[in-house]
Coordinates of N, CA, C and O in Angstrom, one line a residue:
X1 N -8.3 21.5 -2.7 CA -8.5 20.0 -2.6 C -7.5 19.4 -3.5 O -7.5 19.7 -4.7
X2 N -6.7 18.4 -3.0 CA -5.8 17.7 -3.9 C -6.5 16.6 -4.7 O -7.5 16.1 -4.2
X3 N -5.9 16.3 -5.8 CA -6.4 15.2 -6.6 C -5.4 14.1 -6.7 O -4.2 14.4 -6.5
X4 N -5.8 12.9 -7.1 CA -4.8 11.8 -7.2 C -3.8 12.2 -8.3 O -2.6 11.8 -8.1
X5 N -4.1 12.9 -9.3 CA -3.2 13.3 -10.3 C -2.0 14.0 -9.7 O -0.9 14.0 -10.3
X6 N -2.1 14.7 -8.6 CA -1.0 15.4 -7.9 C 0.0 14.4 -7.3 O 1.0 14.8 -6.9
X7 N -0.4 13.1 -7.2 CA 0.5 12.1 -6.7 C 1.3 11.4 -7.7 O 2.1 10.5 -7.4
X8 N 1.1 11.7 -9.0 CA 1.8 11.0 -10.1 C 3.3 11.2 -9.9 O 3.8 12.2 -9.5
X9 N 4.0 10.1 -10.1 CA 5.5 10.0 -10.0 C 6.0 10.2 -8.6 O 7.1 10.6 -8.4
X10 N 5.1 10.0 -7.6 CA 5.5 10.1 -6.2 C 5.2 8.7 -5.5 O 4.4 8.0 -6.0
X11 N 5.9 8.5 -4.4 CA 5.7 7.3 -3.7 C 4.5 7.4 -2.9 O 4.3 8.3 -2.1
X12 N 3.6 6.4 -3.0 CA 2.3 6.4 -2.3 C 2.1 5.0 -1.6 O 2.8 4.0 -1.9
X13 N 1.2 5.1 -0.7 CA 0.7 3.8 0.0 C -0.8 3.7 -0.3 O -1.5 4.7 -0.1
X14 N -1.2 2.5 -0.6 CA -2.6 2.2 -0.9 C -3.0 1.1 0.0 O -2.4 0.1 0.2
X15 N -4.2 1.3 0.6 CA -4.9 0.2 1.3 C -6.1 -0.2 0.5 O -6.9 0.7 0.1
X16 N -6.2 -1.5 0.2 CA -7.3 -2.0 -0.6 C -8.5 -2.5 0.3 O -8.3 -2.6 1.5
X17 N -9.6 -2.8 -0.4 CA -10.8 -3.3 0.3 C -10.5 -4.6 1.0 O -11.2 -4.9 2.0
X18 N -9.5 -5.4 0.6 CA -9.2 -6.6 1.3 C -8.1 -6.5 2.3 O -7.5 -7.4 2.7
X19 N -7.7 -5.2 2.7 CA -6.7 -4.9 3.6 C -5.3 -5.0 3.1 O -4.3 -5.0 3.9
X20 N -5.1 -5.2 1.8 CA -3.7 -5.3 1.3 C -3.1 -3.9 1.4 O -3.7 -2.9 1.1
X21 N -1.8 -3.9 1.8 CA -1.1 -2.6 1.9 C 0.0 -2.6 0.8 O 0.9 -3.5 0.8
X22 N -0.1 -1.7 -0.1 CA 0.8 -1.6 -1.3 C 1.6 -0.3 -1.2 O 0.9 0.8 -0.9
X23 N 2.9 -0.3 -1.5 CA 3.7 0.9 -1.6 C 4.4 0.9 -2.9 O 5.0 -0.1 -3.3
X24 N 4.4 2.0 -3.6 CA 5.1 2.1 -4.8 C 5.0 3.5 -5.4 O 4.3 4.4 -4.9
X25 N 5.5 3.7 -6.6 CA 5.4 4.9 -7.3 C 4.2 4.9 -8.2 O 4.0 4.0 -9.1
X26 N 3.3 5.9 -8.0 CA 2.1 6.0 -8.8 C 2.5 6.5 -10.2 O 3.0 7.6 -10.4
X27 N 2.3 5.7 -11.2 CA 2.6 6.1 -12.6 C 1.4 6.4 -13.5 O 1.6 7.0 -14.6
X28 N 0.2 6.0 -13.1 CA -0.9 6.2 -13.9 C -2.2 6.1 -13.0 O -2.2 5.4 -12.0
X29 N -3.2 6.9 -13.4 CA -4.5 6.9 -12.7 C -5.6 7.4 -13.7 O -5.2 8.0 -14.7
X30 N -6.8 7.1 -13.4 CA -7.9 7.6 -14.3 C -9.0 8.1 -13.4 O -9.0 8.0 -12.2
X31 N -10.1 8.5 -14.1 CA -11.3 9.0 -13.3 C -12.0 8.0 -12.5 O -12.9 8.3 -11.7
X32 N -11.8 6.7 -12.7 CA -12.4 5.6 -12.0 C -11.5 5.2 -10.8 O -11.8 4.2 -10.2
X33 N -10.5 5.9 -10.6 CA -9.5 5.6 -9.5 C -8.7 4.3 -9.7 O -8.2 3.7 -8.8
X34 N -8.7 3.8 -11.0 CA -7.8 2.7 -11.3 C -6.4 3.3 -11.2 O -6.1 4.4 -11.7
X35 N -5.5 2.5 -10.5 CA -4.1 3.0 -10.2 C -3.1 2.1 -10.7 O -3.3 0.8 -10.6
X36 N -2.0 2.6 -11.2 CA -0.9 1.7 -11.6 C 0.4 2.2 -10.8 O 0.7 3.4 -10.8
X37 N 1.0 1.2 -10.1 CA 2.2 1.4 -9.4 C 3.4 0.8 -10.1 O 3.2 -0.3 -10.7
X38 N 4.5 1.4 -10.0 CA 5.8 0.8 -10.4 C 6.6 0.6 -9.2 O 6.4 1.2 -8.2
X39 N 7.5 -0.4 -9.3 CA 8.4 -0.7 -8.2 C 7.7 -0.9 -6.9 O 8.1 -0.4 -5.8
X40 N 6.6 -1.6 -7.0 CA 5.7 -1.7 -5.8 C 6.1 -2.9 -4.9 O 6.8 -3.9 -5.3
X41 N 5.7 -2.8 -3.6 CA 5.9 -3.9 -2.7 C 4.6 -4.0 -1.9 O 3.9 -3.0 -1.7
X42 N 4.3 -5.2 -1.4 CA 3.2 -5.4 -0.5 C 3.7 -5.6 0.9 O 4.7 -6.4 1.1
X43 N 3.2 -4.9 1.8 CA 3.6 -5.0 3.2 C 2.6 -5.9 3.9 O 1.4 -5.7 3.9
X44 N 3.2 -7.0 4.4 CA 2.4 -7.9 5.2 C 2.8 -7.8 6.6 O 3.8 -8.3 7.1
X45 N 1.9 -7.1 7.4 CA 2.2 -6.8 8.8 C 1.6 -7.9 9.7 O 0.4 -8.2 9.6
X46 N 2.4 -8.6 10.4 CA 2.0 -9.6 11.3 C 1.4 -9.1 12.6 O 1.8 -8.0 13.1
X47 N 0.6 -9.9 13.3 CA 0.0 -9.5 14.5 C 1.0 -9.7 15.6 O 2.0 -10.5 15.5
X48 N 0.9 -9.1 16.8 CA 1.9 -9.2 17.9 C 2.1 -10.6 18.4 O 3.2 -11.0 18.8
X49 N 1.0 -11.5 18.3 CA 1.2 -12.8 18.8 C 1.7 -13.8 17.7 O 2.0 -15.0 18.0
X50 N 2.0 -13.3 16.5 CA 2.6 -14.1 15.4 C 4.1 -14.1 15.6 O 4.7 -13.0 15.5
X51 N 4.8 -15.2 15.7 CA 6.2 -15.2 15.9 C 7.0 -14.9 14.6 O 8.2 -14.5 14.6
X52 N 6.3 -15.0 13.4 CA 6.9 -14.6 12.1 C 7.1 -13.1 12.0 O 6.3 -12.4 12.5
X53 N 8.2 -12.7 11.4 CA 8.4 -11.3 11.2 C 7.5 -10.8 10.1 O 7.0 -11.5 9.2
X54 N 7.2 -9.5 10.1 CA 6.4 -8.9 9.0 C 7.3 -8.9 7.8 O 8.6 -8.9 7.9
X55 N 6.7 -8.8 6.6 CA 7.6 -8.9 5.4 C 7.1 -7.8 4.4 O 6.0 -7.3 4.4
X56 N 8.0 -7.5 3.5 CA 7.7 -6.7 2.3 C 8.0 -7.6 1.1 O 9.1 -8.0 0.9
X57 N 7.0 -7.9 0.3 CA 7.1 -8.7 -0.9 C 7.1 -7.8 -2.1 O 6.2 -7.1 -2.4
X58 N 8.1 -7.9 -3.0 CA 8.2 -7.2 -4.2 C 7.0 -7.6 -5.1 O 6.8 -8.8 -5.3
X59 N 6.4 -6.6 -5.8 CA 5.3 -6.9 -6.7 C 5.5 -6.3 -8.1 O 4.8 -6.6 -9.0
X60 N 6.5 -5.4 -8.2 CA 6.8 -4.8 -9.5 C 5.7 -3.9 -10.0 O 5.2 -3.1 -9.2
X61 N 5.3 -4.0 -11.2 CA 4.2 -3.1 -11.8 C 2.9 -3.7 -11.3 O 2.7 -5.0 -11.4
X62 N 2.1 -2.9 -10.7 CA 0.8 -3.4 -10.1 C -0.3 -2.5 -10.4 O -0.3 -1.3 -10.3
X63 N -1.4 -3.1 -10.9 CA -2.7 -2.4 -11.2 C -3.7 -2.6 -10.1 O -3.9 -3.8 -9.7
X64 N -4.2 -1.6 -9.6 CA -5.3 -1.7 -8.5 C -6.5 -1.1 -9.1 O -6.6 0.1 -9.6
X65 N -7.6 -1.9 -9.2 CA -8.9 -1.4 -9.7 C -9.5 -0.4 -8.8 O -9.4 -0.5 -7.6
X66 N -10.1 0.6 -9.4 CA -10.6 1.7 -8.6 C -11.6 1.3 -7.5 O -11.6 1.9 -6.4
X67 N -12.4 0.3 -7.8 CA -13.4 -0.1 -6.8 C -12.8 -0.9 -5.7 O -13.5 -1.3 -4.7
X68 N -11.5 -1.2 -5.7 CA -10.8 -1.9 -4.7 C -10.0 -0.9 -3.8 O -9.4 -1.4 -2.8
X69 N -9.9 0.3 -4.2 CA -9.1 1.3 -3.4 C -9.9 1.9 -2.2 O -10.9 2.4 -2.4
X70 N -9.3 1.7 -1.0 CA -9.9 2.3 0.1 C -9.3 3.6 0.5 O -9.9 4.6 0.7
X71 N -7.9 3.6 0.5 CA -7.2 4.8 0.8 C -5.9 4.9 0.0 O -5.3 3.9 -0.3
X72 N -5.5 6.1 -0.4 CA -4.2 6.4 -1.0 C -3.7 7.6 -0.4 O -4.4 8.6 -0.1
X73 N -2.4 7.6 -0.1 CA -1.7 8.7 0.5 C -0.2 8.8 0.1 O 0.4 7.8 -0.2
X74 N 0.3 10.0 0.2 CA 1.7 10.2 -0.1 C 2.6 9.6 1.1 O 2.2 9.6 2.2
X75 N 3.7 9.0 0.7 CA 4.6 8.5 1.7 C 5.8 9.5 2.0 O 6.3 10.1 1.1
X76 N 6.0 9.7 3.3 CA 7.2 10.5 3.7 C 8.4 9.5 3.6 O 8.6 8.6 4.4
X77 N 9.1 9.7 2.5 CA 10.1 8.7 2.1 C 11.3 8.6 3.1 O 11.7 7.5 3.4
X78 N 11.7 9.8 3.7 CA 12.7 9.7 4.7 C 12.3 8.9 5.9 O 13.0 8.1 6.4
X79 N 11.1 9.2 6.4 CA 10.5 8.5 7.6 C 10.4 7.0 7.2 O 10.7 6.1 8.0
X80 N 9.8 6.7 6.0 CA 9.5 5.3 5.6 C 10.8 4.5 5.5 O 10.8 3.4 6.0
X81 N 11.9 5.1 5.0 CA 13.2 4.4 4.9 C 13.8 4.2 6.3 O 14.7 3.3 6.5
X82 N 13.4 4.9 7.3 CA 14.0 4.8 8.6 C 13.4 3.7 9.5 O 13.8 3.3 10.5
X83 N 12.3 3.1 8.9 CA 11.5 2.1 9.7 C 12.0 0.7 9.2 O 12.0 0.4 8.0
X84 N 12.3 -0.2 10.1 CA 12.5 -1.6 9.8 C 11.2 -2.3 9.8 O 10.7 -2.7 10.9
X85 N 10.6 -2.5 8.6 CA 9.2 -3.1 8.5 C 9.2 -4.5 9.0 O 8.1 -5.0 9.3
X86 N 10.3 -5.2 9.1 CA 10.2 -6.6 9.6 C 9.9 -6.7 11.1 O 9.4 -7.7 11.6
X87 N 10.1 -5.6 11.8 CA 9.9 -5.5 13.2 C 8.5 -4.9 13.6 O 8.1 -4.9 14.7
X88 N 7.8 -4.4 12.6 CA 6.5 -3.8 12.8 C 5.5 -4.9 13.0 O 5.4 -5.8 12.3
X89 N 4.7 -4.7 14.0 CA 3.5 -5.6 14.3 C 2.3 -4.8 14.4 O 2.3 -3.6 14.8
X90 N 1.1 -5.4 14.1 CA -0.1 -4.6 14.3 C -1.3 -5.5 14.1 O -1.2 -6.7 13.7
X91 N -2.5 -5.0 14.5 CA -3.7 -5.7 14.4 C -4.2 -5.7 12.9 O -3.9 -4.8 12.2
X92 N -4.9 -6.7 12.6 CA -5.5 -6.8 11.2 C -6.5 -5.6 11.0 O -7.2 -5.2 11.9
X93 N -6.4 -5.0 9.8 CA -7.3 -3.9 9.5 C -8.7 -4.4 9.3 O -9.7 -3.8 9.7
X94 N -8.9 -5.6 8.7 CA -10.3 -6.1 8.5 C -10.6 -5.7 7.0 O -10.0 -4.9 6.4
X95 N -11.7 -6.3 6.5 CA -12.1 -6.1 5.2 C -13.3 -5.1 5.1 O -13.9 -4.8 6.2
X96 N -13.6 -4.7 3.9 CA -14.8 -3.8 3.8 C -15.8 -4.6 2.9 O -15.5 -5.6 2.3
X97 N -17.1 -4.1 3.0 CA -18.2 -4.7 2.2 C -18.9 -3.7 1.5 O -19.2 -2.6 2.1
X98 N -19.2 -3.9 0.2 CA -20.0 -3.0 -0.5 C -21.5 -3.4 -0.4 O -21.8 -4.5 -0.6
X99 N -22.3 -2.4 0.0 CA -23.7 -2.7 0.2 C -24.5 -2.1 -0.9 O -24.2 -1.1 -1.4

């Protein structure tokens, strides 16, 4: 079983509880799943009916609280760089609720 510590200094993608998509280099983490990204960007994926292009907004150093992390995964950098993210469209992920 892999741990988040194995992702240190690698490019990761994080989906948060409010559907924010962040991509960056994981530079720190702790036992509460608090995560620190460097050189991060937020991907804002527009829906197919939205005439605006999807965008990537630079965020720099970014801290994500552990209770806000839904998913974290390694990025296939070669594949990721081959995608023009401004042309990507998709449905909204939706938010989560803690009960």
